[in-house]
Amino acid sequence: MQLDTIDYAILNALQKDGRLANASLAEKVGLSASACSRRLDTLEKSGVIRGYYARVSNKQLGHNLTAIVNLSLSGQFTKTLNEFEAAVKRCPNIVVCYLMSGEYDYTLHVVAKDLADYERIHRDWLTALPHVVKINSSFALREVIDRPNVGIDADLARSV
Amino acid sequence: MQLDTIDYAILNALQKDGRLANASLAEKVGLSASACSRRLDTLEKSGVIRGYYARVSNKQLGHNLTAIVNLSLSGQFTKTLNEFEAAVKRCPNIVVCYLMSGEYDYTLHVVAKDLADYERIHRDWLTALPHVVKINSSFALREVIDRPNVGIDADLARSV
DNA sequence: AAAAATTGCGCAATGTCCTTGCAAATTTGG
DNA sequence: CCAAATTTGCAAGGACATTGCGCAATTTTT
């Protein structure tokens, strides 16, 4: 889909406030409410906007621990990867999972309440993941950045 | 803040659809619209809900590359860390940064359009980060999971 | 144990907002 | 340079969020 400056402005605004009312959004990007509403509709239907979500405070819910787990599988066969990934998706505490190049096959981010909770997750979920032959966990001591998306401002400045 | 089952249901629904209208939300959690609106207000003001965000498709914006960069600094002095983190926050392509325990001091997630773009970011930003003595990049071949938050369903089942 | 106070609910009204139809204006393509 | 197609703004109608108010249930106080 072809995006112009106004589309980028809409995306930028909604990345910062996903519940911004259409009326305010329209004013911010310099459009009438109806035109803005129609553009937004297009952006959603085309899949540029994948959805909206509320960001909940992990701290307030007692989730104070993030672990980064690197691991390798016994092989790279499709079946092996599929079975592993299916298992990973079932674990609600795994919030990020990438298939990687390099030393390890996968990188996971695991969120837990505390060390005891992590021990439970490790026991009930991580050790149950199939085909894992090597595993390496580190703990996040502090979250320095956690942006929902790559900045669009910068993107704009470069590509327009 | 003390949360009950209905609060968790609200959080759960809004994590999946941050733009869910209050009327629908109320129906979903079994409350009148006014009661639901007031609860939501409380959740927002107390900081349990940190905000709402549109989820933009990196693919559709041409951001097809995610790199995970592990690196260590020349020391762990506060000043060293602060200077490093300040520099990291300035780079719009760095979307995740954790201070870590273990072999490396920091883990970054860097989003780029393609390899050439990554080369630019590496040259202009990463090599300019102060106090870095060891650096190790891997590329994500595929995104298996990217949840905005830890699942609350599971949390509920355990804690209620 | 009774009364008072606090908390949370639903209902109803008011004001705001989103959406759709339509005509004008702008952009695109031949 | 003109015609077709897309996009815009305006206005109306319908939906929605929010606030005050009375009521019920639970908790605290006496």
JSON list of N, CA, C and O in Angstrom, two decimals, chain B residues 62-114:
[
{"chain": "B", "resi": 62, "resn": "GLY", "atom": "N", "xyz": [8.07, -1.63, 5.41]},
{"chain": "B", "resi": 62, "resn": "GLY", "atom": "CA", "xyz": [9.38, -1.93, 4.83]},
{"chain": "B", "resi": 62, "resn": "GLY", "atom": "C", "xyz": [10.46, -2.24, 5.84]},
{"chain": "B", "resi": 62, "resn": "GLY", "atom": "O", "xyz": [11.63, -2.27, 5.50]},
{"chain": "B", "resi": 63, "resn": "HIS", "atom": "N", "xyz": [10.06, -2.48, 7.09]},
{"chain": "B", "resi": 63, "resn": "HIS", "atom": "CA", "xyz": [11.04, -2.85, 8.11]},
{"chain": "B", "resi": 63, "resn": "HIS", "atom": "C", "xyz": [11.06, -4.36, 8.24]},
{"chain": "B", "resi": 63, "resn": "HIS", "atom": "O", "xyz": [10.30, -4.95, 9.00]},
{"chain": "B", "resi": 64, "resn": "ASN", "atom": "N", "xyz": [11.94, -4.98, 7.51]},
{"chain": "B", "resi": 64, "resn": "ASN", "atom": "CA", "xyz": [11.91, -6.43, 7.42]},
{"chain": "B", "resi": 64, "resn": "ASN", "atom": "C", "xyz": [13.00, -7.12, 8.23]},
{"chain": "B", "resi": 64, "resn": "ASN", "atom": "O", "xyz": [13.08, -8.33, 8.24]},
{"chain": "B", "resi": 65, "resn": "LEU", "atom": "N", "xyz": [13.83, -6.31, 8.85]},
{"chain": "B", "resi": 65, "resn": "LEU", "atom": "CA", "xyz": [14.99, -6.90, 9.50]},
{"chain": "B", "resi": 65, "resn": "LEU", "atom": "C", "xyz": [15.00, -6.55, 10.99]},
{"chain": "B", "resi": 65, "resn": "LEU", "atom": "O", "xyz": [14.86, -5.39, 11.36]},
{"chain": "B", "resi": 66, "resn": "THR", "atom": "N", "xyz": [15.14, -7.56, 11.80]},
{"chain": "B", "resi": 66, "resn": "THR", "atom": "CA", "xyz": [15.35, -7.33, 13.23]},
{"chain": "B", "resi": 66, "resn": "THR", "atom": "C", "xyz": [16.66, -7.97, 13.63]},
{"chain": "B", "resi": 66, "resn": "THR", "atom": "O", "xyz": [16.90, -9.14, 13.33]},
{"chain": "B", "resi": 67, "resn": "ALA", "atom": "N", "xyz": [17.50, -7.18, 14.25]},
{"chain": "B", "resi": 67, "resn": "ALA", "atom": "CA", "xyz": [18.78, -7.71, 14.73]},
{"chain": "B", "resi": 67, "resn": "ALA", "atom": "C", "xyz": [18.79, -7.67, 16.25]},
{"chain": "B", "resi": 67, "resn": "ALA", "atom": "O", "xyz": [18.22, -6.76, 16.86]},
{"chain": "B", "resi": 68, "resn": "ILE", "atom": "N", "xyz": [19.40, -8.68, 16.83]},
{"chain": "B", "resi": 68, "resn": "ILE", "atom": "CA", "xyz": [19.57, -8.69, 18.28]},
{"chain": "B", "resi": 68, "resn": "ILE", "atom": "C", "xyz": [21.05, -8.52, 18.55]},
{"chain": "B", "resi": 68, "resn": "ILE", "atom": "O", "xyz": [21.88, -9.27, 18.05]},
{"chain": "B", "resi": 69, "resn": "VAL", "atom": "N", "xyz": [21.33, -7.48, 19.30]},
{"chain": "B", "resi": 69, "resn": "VAL", "atom": "CA", "xyz": [22.72, -7.09, 19.52]},
{"chain": "B", "resi": 69, "resn": "VAL", "atom": "C", "xyz": [23.04, -7.22, 21.00]},
{"chain": "B", "resi": 69, "resn": "VAL", "atom": "O", "xyz": [22.37, -6.63, 21.84]},
{"chain": "B", "resi": 70, "resn": "ASN", "atom": "N", "xyz": [24.04, -8.02, 21.30]},
{"chain": "B", "resi": 70, "resn": "ASN", "atom": "CA", "xyz": [24.51, -8.13, 22.68]},
{"chain": "B", "resi": 70, "resn": "ASN", "atom": "C", "xyz": [25.84, -7.40, 22.78]},
{"chain": "B", "resi": 70, "resn": "ASN", "atom": "O", "xyz": [26.69, -7.55, 21.90]},
{"chain": "B", "resi": 71, "resn": "LEU", "atom": "N", "xyz": [25.99, -6.65, 23.85]},
{"chain": "B", "resi": 71, "resn": "LEU", "atom": "CA", "xyz": [27.25, -5.91, 23.97]},
{"chain": "B", "resi": 71, "resn": "LEU", "atom": "C", "xyz": [27.62, -5.66, 25.42]},
{"chain": "B", "resi": 71, "resn": "LEU", "atom": "O", "xyz": [26.78, -5.70, 26.32]},
{"chain": "B", "resi": 72, "resn": "SER", "atom": "N", "xyz": [28.88, -5.42, 25.63]},
{"chain": "B", "resi": 72, "resn": "SER", "atom": "CA", "xyz": [29.40, -5.14, 26.96]},
{"chain": "B", "resi": 72, "resn": "SER", "atom": "C", "xyz": [30.14, -3.81, 26.96]},
{"chain": "B", "resi": 72, "resn": "SER", "atom": "O", "xyz": [30.67, -3.39, 25.94]},
{"chain": "B", "resi": 73, "resn": "LEU", "atom": "N", "xyz": [30.14, -3.19, 28.14]},
{"chain": "B", "resi": 73, "resn": "LEU", "atom": "CA", "xyz": [30.80, -1.90, 28.29]},
{"chain": "B", "resi": 73, "resn": "LEU", "atom": "C", "xyz": [32.15, -2.06, 28.99]},
{"chain": "B", "resi": 73, "resn": "LEU", "atom": "O", "xyz": [32.46, -3.12, 29.54]},
{"chain": "B", "resi": 74, "resn": "SER", "atom": "N", "xyz": [32.88, -0.97, 28.98]},
{"chain": "B", "resi": 74, "resn": "SER", "atom": "CA", "xyz": [34.22, -1.02, 29.56]},
{"chain": "B", "resi": 74, "resn": "SER", "atom": "C", "xyz": [34.17, -0.98, 31.08]},
{"chain": "B", "resi": 74, "resn": "SER", "atom": "O", "xyz": [35.19, -1.18, 31.74]},
{"chain": "B", "resi": 75, "resn": "GLY", "atom": "N", "xyz": [33.02, -0.69, 31.65]},
{"chain": "B", "resi": 75, "resn": "GLY", "atom": "CA", "xyz": [32.92, -0.65, 33.10]},
{"chain": "B", "resi": 75, "resn": "GLY", "atom": "C", "xyz": [31.47, -0.60, 33.52]},
{"chain": "B", "resi": 75, "resn": "GLY", "atom": "O", "xyz": [30.59, -0.45, 32.67]},
{"chain": "B", "resi": 76, "resn": "GLN", "atom": "N", "xyz": [31.19, -0.70, 34.81]},
{"chain": "B", "resi": 76, "resn": "GLN", "atom": "CA", "xyz": [29.80, -0.70, 35.28]},
{"chain": "B", "resi": 76, "resn": "GLN", "atom": "C", "xyz": [29.52, 0.54, 36.13]},
{"chain": "B", "resi": 76, "resn": "GLN", "atom": "O", "xyz": [28.60, 0.55, 36.93]},
{"chain": "B", "resi": 77, "resn": "PHE", "atom": "N", "xyz": [30.34, 1.57, 35.94]},
{"chain": "B", "resi": 77, "resn": "PHE", "atom": "CA", "xyz": [30.10, 2.80, 36.70]},
{"chain": "B", "resi": 77, "resn": "PHE", "atom": "C", "xyz": [28.80, 3.45, 36.24]},
{"chain": "B", "resi": 77, "resn": "PHE", "atom": "O", "xyz": [28.43, 3.35, 35.06]},
{"chain": "B", "resi": 78, "resn": "THR", "atom": "N", "xyz": [28.13, 4.09, 37.15]},
{"chain": "B", "resi": 78, "resn": "THR", "atom": "CA", "xyz": [26.87, 4.75, 36.84]},
{"chain": "B", "resi": 78, "resn": "THR", "atom": "C", "xyz": [27.02, 5.69, 35.65]},
{"chain": "B", "resi": 78, "resn": "THR", "atom": "O", "xyz": [26.18, 5.72, 34.75]},
{"chain": "B", "resi": 79, "resn": "LYS", "atom": "N", "xyz": [28.09, 6.44, 35.65]},
{"chain": "B", "resi": 79, "resn": "LYS", "atom": "CA", "xyz": [28.29, 7.41, 34.58]},
{"chain": "B", "resi": 79, "resn": "LYS", "atom": "C", "xyz": [28.41, 6.71, 33.23]},
{"chain": "B", "resi": 79, "resn": "LYS", "atom": "O", "xyz": [27.84, 7.13, 32.23]},
{"chain": "B", "resi": 80, "resn": "THR", "atom": "N", "xyz": [29.14, 5.62, 33.21]},
{"chain": "B", "resi": 80, "resn": "THR", "atom": "CA", "xyz": [29.30, 4.84, 31.98]},
{"chain": "B", "resi": 80, "resn": "THR", "atom": "C", "xyz": [27.95, 4.35, 31.48]},
{"chain": "B", "resi": 80, "resn": "THR", "atom": "O", "xyz": [27.60, 4.51, 30.30]},
{"chain": "B", "resi": 81, "resn": "LEU", "atom": "N", "xyz": [27.18, 3.76, 32.38]},
{"chain": "B", "resi": 81, "resn": "LEU", "atom": "CA", "xyz": [25.87, 3.23, 31.99]},
{"chain": "B", "resi": 81, "resn": "LEU", "atom": "C", "xyz": [24.96, 4.36, 31.51]},
{"chain": "B", "resi": 81, "resn": "LEU", "atom": "O", "xyz": [24.28, 4.22, 30.49]},
{"chain": "B", "resi": 82, "resn": "ASN", "atom": "N", "xyz": [24.95, 5.45, 32.23]},
{"chain": "B", "resi": 82, "resn": "ASN", "atom": "CA", "xyz": [24.06, 6.56, 31.87]},
{"chain": "B", "resi": 82, "resn": "ASN", "atom": "C", "xyz": [24.38, 7.11, 30.49]},
{"chain": "B", "resi": 82, "resn": "ASN", "atom": "O", "xyz": [23.48, 7.38, 29.69]},
{"chain": "B", "resi": 83, "resn": "GLU", "atom": "N", "xyz": [25.65, 7.29, 30.23]},
{"chain": "B", "resi": 83, "resn": "GLU", "atom": "CA", "xyz": [26.02, 7.83, 28.92]},
{"chain": "B", "resi": 83, "resn": "GLU", "atom": "C", "xyz": [25.65, 6.87, 27.81]},
{"chain": "B", "resi": 83, "resn": "GLU", "atom": "O", "xyz": [25.14, 7.27, 26.76]},
{"chain": "B", "resi": 84, "resn": "PHE", "atom": "N", "xyz": [25.88, 5.60, 28.06]},
{"chain": "B", "resi": 84, "resn": "PHE", "atom": "CA", "xyz": [25.52, 4.59, 27.06]},
{"chain": "B", "resi": 84, "resn": "PHE", "atom": "C", "xyz": [24.01, 4.59, 26.82]},
{"chain": "B", "resi": 84, "resn": "PHE", "atom": "O", "xyz": [23.54, 4.65, 25.68]},
{"chain": "B", "resi": 85, "resn": "GLU", "atom": "N", "xyz": [23.24, 4.58, 27.90]},
{"chain": "B", "resi": 85, "resn": "GLU", "atom": "CA", "xyz": [21.78, 4.49, 27.76]},
{"chain": "B", "resi": 85, "resn": "GLU", "atom": "C", "xyz": [21.20, 5.74, 27.11]},
{"chain": "B", "resi": 85, "resn": "GLU", "atom": "O", "xyz": [20.24, 5.65, 26.34]},
{"chain": "B", "resi": 86, "resn": "ALA", "atom": "N", "xyz": [21.76, 6.87, 27.42]},
{"chain": "B", "resi": 86, "resn": "ALA", "atom": "CA", "xyz": [21.29, 8.10, 26.80]},
{"chain": "B", "resi": 86, "resn": "ALA", "atom": "C", "xyz": [21.48, 8.03, 25.29]},
{"chain": "B", "resi": 86, "resn": "ALA", "atom": "O", "xyz": [20.61, 8.43, 24.52]},
{"chain": "B", "resi": 87, "resn": "ALA", "atom": "N", "xyz": [22.60, 7.49, 24.88]},
{"chain": "B", "resi": 87, "resn": "ALA", "atom": "CA", "xyz": [22.89, 7.36, 23.44]},
{"chain": "B", "resi": 87, "resn": "ALA", "atom": "C", "xyz": [21.94, 6.36, 22.79]},
{"chain": "B", "resi": 87, "resn": "ALA", "atom": "O", "xyz": [21.43, 6.58, 21.69]},
{"chain": "B", "resi": 88, "resn": "VAL", "atom": "N", "xyz": [21.67, 5.29, 23.50]},
{"chain": "B", "resi": 88, "resn": "VAL", "atom": "CA", "xyz": [20.78, 4.25, 22.97]},
{"chain": "B", "resi": 88, "resn": "VAL", "atom": "C", "xyz": [19.38, 4.81, 22.73]},
{"chain": "B", "resi": 88, "resn": "VAL", "atom": "O", "xyz": [18.75, 4.55, 21.71]},
{"chain": "B", "resi": 89, "resn": "LYS", "atom": "N", "xyz": [18.93, 5.63, 23.69]},
{"chain": "B", "resi": 89, "resn": "LYS", "atom": "CA", "xyz": [17.56, 6.14, 23.59]},
{"chain": "B", "resi": 89, "resn": "LYS", "atom": "C", "xyz": [17.39, 7.08, 22.42]},
{"chain": "B", "resi": 89, "resn": "LYS", "atom": "O", "xyz": [16.28, 7.30, 21.94]},
{"chain": "B", "resi": 90, "resn": "ARG", "atom": "N", "xyz": [18.46, 7.64, 21.95]},
{"chain": "B", "resi": 90, "resn": "ARG", "atom": "CA", "xyz": [18.38, 8.58, 20.84]},
{"chain": "B", "resi": 90, "resn": "ARG", "atom": "C", "xyz": [18.18, 7.88, 19.49]},
{"chain": "B", "resi": 90, "resn": "ARG", "atom": "O", "xyz": [17.76, 8.50, 18.53]},
{"chain": "B", "resi": 91, "resn": "CYS", "atom": "N", "xyz": [18.51, 6.61, 19.44]},
{"chain": "B", "resi": 91, "resn": "CYS", "atom": "CA", "xyz": [18.41, 5.89, 18.16]},
{"chain": "B", "resi": 91, "resn": "CYS", "atom": "C", "xyz": [17.01, 5.35, 17.96]},
{"chain": "B", "resi": 91, "resn": "CYS", "atom": "O", "xyz": [16.55, 4.50, 18.72]},
{"chain": "B", "resi": 92, "resn": "PRO", "atom": "N", "xyz": [16.28, 5.85, 16.95]},
{"chain": "B", "resi": 92, "resn": "PRO", "atom": "CA", "xyz": [14.89, 5.43, 16.78]},
{"chain": "B", "resi": 92, "resn": "PRO", "atom": "C", "xyz": [14.76, 3.97, 16.35]},
{"chain": "B", "resi": 92, "resn": "PRO", "atom": "O", "xyz": [13.70, 3.39, 16.49]},
{"chain": "B", "resi": 93, "resn": "ASN", "atom": "N", "xyz": [15.81, 3.40, 15.84]},
{"chain": "B", "resi": 93, "resn": "ASN", "atom": "CA", "xyz": [15.73, 2.01, 15.37]},
{"chain": "B", "resi": 93, "resn": "ASN", "atom": "C", "xyz": [15.94, 0.99, 16.48]},
{"chain": "B", "resi": 93, "resn": "ASN", "atom": "O", "xyz": [15.74, -0.20, 16.27]},
{"chain": "B", "resi": 94, "resn": "ILE", "atom": "N", "xyz": [16.35, 1.45, 17.62]},
{"chain": "B", "resi": 94, "resn": "ILE", "atom": "CA", "xyz": [16.48, 0.54, 18.76]},
{"chain": "B", "resi": 94, "resn": "ILE", "atom": "C", "xyz": [15.16, 0.53, 19.50]},
{"chain": "B", "resi": 94, "resn": "ILE", "atom": "O", "xyz": [14.73, 1.54, 20.05]},
{"chain": "B", "resi": 95, "resn": "VAL", "atom": "N", "xyz": [14.48, -0.60, 19.48]},
{"chain": "B", "resi": 95, "resn": "VAL", "atom": "CA", "xyz": [13.15, -0.68, 20.05]},
{"chain": "B", "resi": 95, "resn": "VAL", "atom": "C", "xyz": [13.14, -1.38, 21.41]},
{"chain": "B", "resi": 95, "resn": "VAL", "atom": "O", "xyz": [12.18, -1.26, 22.15]},
{"chain": "B", "resi": 96, "resn": "VAL", "atom": "N", "xyz": [14.17, -2.13, 21.70]},
{"chain": "B", "resi": 96, "resn": "VAL", "atom": "CA", "xyz": [14.25, -2.81, 22.98]},
{"chain": "B", "resi": 96, "resn": "VAL", "atom": "C", "xyz": [15.67, -2.68, 23.50]},
{"chain": "B", "resi": 96, "resn": "VAL", "atom": "O", "xyz": [16.63, -2.77, 22.73]},
{"chain": "B", "resi": 97, "resn": "CYS", "atom": "N", "xyz": [15.80, -2.43, 24.79]},
{"chain": "B", "resi": 97, "resn": "CYS", "atom": "CA", "xyz": [17.12, -2.42, 25.41]},
{"chain": "B", "resi": 97, "resn": "CYS", "atom": "C", "xyz": [16.99, -2.85, 26.86]},
{"chain": "B", "resi": 97, "resn": "CYS", "atom": "O", "xyz": [16.22, -2.25, 27.61]},
{"chain": "B", "resi": 98, "resn": "TYR", "atom": "N", "xyz": [17.70, -3.89, 27.22]},
{"chain": "B", "resi": 98, "resn": "TYR", "atom": "CA", "xyz": [17.73, -4.37, 28.61]},
{"chain": "B", "resi": 98, "resn": "TYR", "atom": "C", "xyz": [19.15, -4.33, 29.14]},
{"chain": "B", "resi": 98, "resn": "TYR", "atom": "O", "xyz": [20.09, -4.71, 28.43]},
{"chain": "B", "resi": 99, "resn": "LEU", "atom": "N", "xyz": [19.25, -3.90, 30.37]},
{"chain": "B", "resi": 99, "resn": "LEU", "atom": "CA", "xyz": [20.49, -4.13, 31.12]},
{"chain": "B", "resi": 99, "resn": "LEU", "atom": "C", "xyz": [20.42, -5.55, 31.64]},
{"chain": "B", "resi": 99, "resn": "LEU", "atom": "O", "xyz": [19.43, -5.96, 32.23]},
{"chain": "B", "resi": 100, "resn": "MET", "atom": "N", "xyz": [21.48, -6.32, 31.39]},
{"chain": "B", "resi": 100, "resn": "MET", "atom": "CA", "xyz": [21.40, -7.77, 31.63]},
{"chain": "B", "resi": 100, "resn": "MET", "atom": "C", "xyz": [22.39, -8.27, 32.67]},
{"chain": "B", "resi": 100, "resn": "MET", "atom": "O", "xyz": [23.43, -7.65, 32.91]},
{"chain": "B", "resi": 101, "resn": "SER", "atom": "N", "xyz": [22.04, -9.39, 33.23]},
{"chain": "B", "resi": 101, "resn": "SER", "atom": "CA", "xyz": [23.04, -10.17, 33.95]},
{"chain": "B", "resi": 101, "resn": "SER", "atom": "C", "xyz": [23.68, -11.12, 32.95]},
{"chain": "B", "resi": 101, "resn": "SER", "atom": "O", "xyz": [23.16, -11.30, 31.85]},
{"chain": "B", "resi": 102, "resn": "GLY", "atom": "N", "xyz": [24.78, -11.70, 33.31]},
{"chain": "B", "resi": 102, "resn": "GLY", "atom": "CA", "xyz": [25.37, -12.72, 32.44]},
{"chain": "B", "resi": 102, "resn": "GLY", "atom": "C", "xyz": [26.50, -12.20, 31.59]},
{"chain": "B", "resi": 102, "resn": "GLY", "atom": "O", "xyz": [27.14, -11.19, 31.90]},
{"chain": "B", "resi": 103, "resn": "GLU", "atom": "N", "xyz": [26.71, -12.87, 30.50]},
{"chain": "B", "resi": 103, "resn": "GLU", "atom": "CA", "xyz": [27.92, -12.65, 29.70]},
{"chain": "B", "resi": 103, "resn": "GLU", "atom": "C", "xyz": [28.00, -11.22, 29.15]},
{"chain": "B", "resi": 103, "resn": "GLU", "atom": "O", "xyz": [29.06, -10.62, 29.15]},
{"chain": "B", "resi": 104, "resn": "TYR", "atom": "N", "xyz": [26.86, -10.70, 28.67]},
{"chain": "B", "resi": 104, "resn": "TYR", "atom": "CA", "xyz": [26.85, -9.36, 28.10]},
{"chain": "B", "resi": 104, "resn": "TYR", "atom": "C", "xyz": [26.12, -8.39, 29.02]},
{"chain": "B", "resi": 104, "resn": "TYR", "atom": "O", "xyz": [25.25, -8.79, 29.78]},
{"chain": "B", "resi": 105, "resn": "ASP", "atom": "N", "xyz": [26.47, -7.12, 28.91]},
{"chain": "B", "resi": 105, "resn": "ASP", "atom": "CA", "xyz": [25.85, -6.12, 29.77]},
{"chain": "B", "resi": 105, "resn": "ASP", "atom": "C", "xyz": [24.48, -5.66, 29.26]},
{"chain": "B", "resi": 105, "resn": "ASP", "atom": "O", "xyz": [23.58, -5.37, 30.03]},
{"chain": "B", "resi": 106, "resn": "TYR", "atom": "N", "xyz": [24.35, -5.60, 27.93]},
{"chain": "B", "resi": 106, "resn": "TYR", "atom": "CA", "xyz": [23.09, -5.10, 27.36]},
{"chain": "B", "resi": 106, "resn": "TYR", "atom": "C", "xyz": [22.64, -5.97, 26.20]},
{"chain": "B", "resi": 106, "resn": "TYR", "atom": "O", "xyz": [23.48, -6.54, 25.47]},
{"chain": "B", "resi": 107, "resn": "THR", "atom": "N", "xyz": [21.32, -6.04, 26.04]},
{"chain": "B", "resi": 107, "resn": "THR", "atom": "CA", "xyz": [20.73, -6.66, 24.85]},
{"chain": "B", "resi": 107, "resn": "THR", "atom": "C", "xyz": [19.88, -5.61, 24.15]},
{"chain": "B", "resi": 107, "resn": "THR", "atom": "O", "xyz": [19.05, -4.97, 24.79]},
{"chain": "B", "resi": 108, "resn": "LEU", "atom": "N", "xyz": [20.10, -5.44, 22.86]},
{"chain": "B", "resi": 108, "resn": "LEU", "atom": "CA", "xyz": [19.30, -4.49, 22.08]},
{"chain": "B", "resi": 108, "resn": "LEU", "atom": "C", "xyz": [18.54, -5.23, 20.99]},
{"chain": "B", "resi": 108, "resn": "LEU", "atom": "O", "xyz": [19.01, -6.25, 20.47]},
{"chain": "B", "resi": 109, "resn": "HIS", "atom": "N", "xyz": [17.39, -4.69, 20.63]},
{"chain": "B", "resi": 109, "resn": "HIS", "atom": "CA", "xyz": [16.70, -5.12, 19.42]},
{"chain": "B", "resi": 109, "resn": "HIS", "atom": "C", "xyz": [16.72, -3.94, 18.45]},
{"chain": "B", "resi": 109, "resn": "HIS", "atom": "O", "xyz": [16.24, -2.86, 18.80]},
{"chain": "B", "resi": 110, "resn": "VAL", "atom": "N", "xyz": [17.24, -4.18, 17.29]},
{"chain": "B", "resi": 110, "resn": "VAL", "atom": "CA", "xyz": [17.38, -3.12, 16.29]},
{"chain": "B", "resi": 110, "resn": "VAL", "atom": "C", "xyz": [16.52, -3.48, 15.08]},
{"chain": "B", "resi": 110, "resn": "VAL", "atom": "O", "xyz": [16.64, -4.58, 14.55]},
{"chain": "B", "resi": 111, "resn": "VAL", "atom": "N", "xyz": [15.66, -2.54, 14.68]},
{"chain": "B", "resi": 111, "resn": "VAL", "atom": "CA", "xyz": [14.80, -2.79, 13.52]},
{"chain": "B", "resi": 111, "resn": "VAL", "atom": "C", "xyz": [15.30, -1.98, 12.33]},
{"chain": "B", "resi": 111, "resn": "VAL", "atom": "O", "xyz": [15.54, -0.78, 12.45]},
{"chain": "B", "resi": 112, "resn": "ALA", "atom": "N", "xyz": [15.46, -2.64, 11.19]},
{"chain": "B", "resi": 112, "resn": "ALA", "atom": "CA", "xyz": [15.97, -1.98, 9.98]},
{"chain": "B", "resi": 112, "resn": "ALA", "atom": "C", "xyz": [15.14, -2.40, 8.78]},
{"chain": "B", "resi": 112, "resn": "ALA", "atom": "O", "xyz": [14.42, -3.39, 8.83]},
{"chain": "B", "resi": 113, "resn": "LYS", "atom": "N", "xyz": [15.28, -1.61, 7.71]},
{"chain": "B", "resi": 113, "resn": "LYS", "atom": "CA", "xyz": [14.53, -1.94, 6.50]},
{"chain": "B", "resi": 113, "resn": "LYS", "atom": "C", "xyz": [15.11, -3.19, 5.84]},
{"chain": "B", "resi": 113, "resn": "LYS", "atom": "O", "xyz": [14.39, -4.08, 5.40]},
{"chain": "B", "resi": 114, "resn": "ASP", "atom": "N", "xyz": [16.41, -3.21, 5.73]},
{"chain": "B", "resi": 114, "resn": "ASP", "atom": "CA", "xyz": [17.09, -4.33, 5.08]},
{"chain": "B", "resi": 114, "resn": "ASP", "atom": "C", "xyz": [18.55, -4.31, 5.51]},
{"chain": "B", "resi": 114, "resn": "ASP", "atom": "O", "xyz": [18.93, -3.54, 6.39]}
]
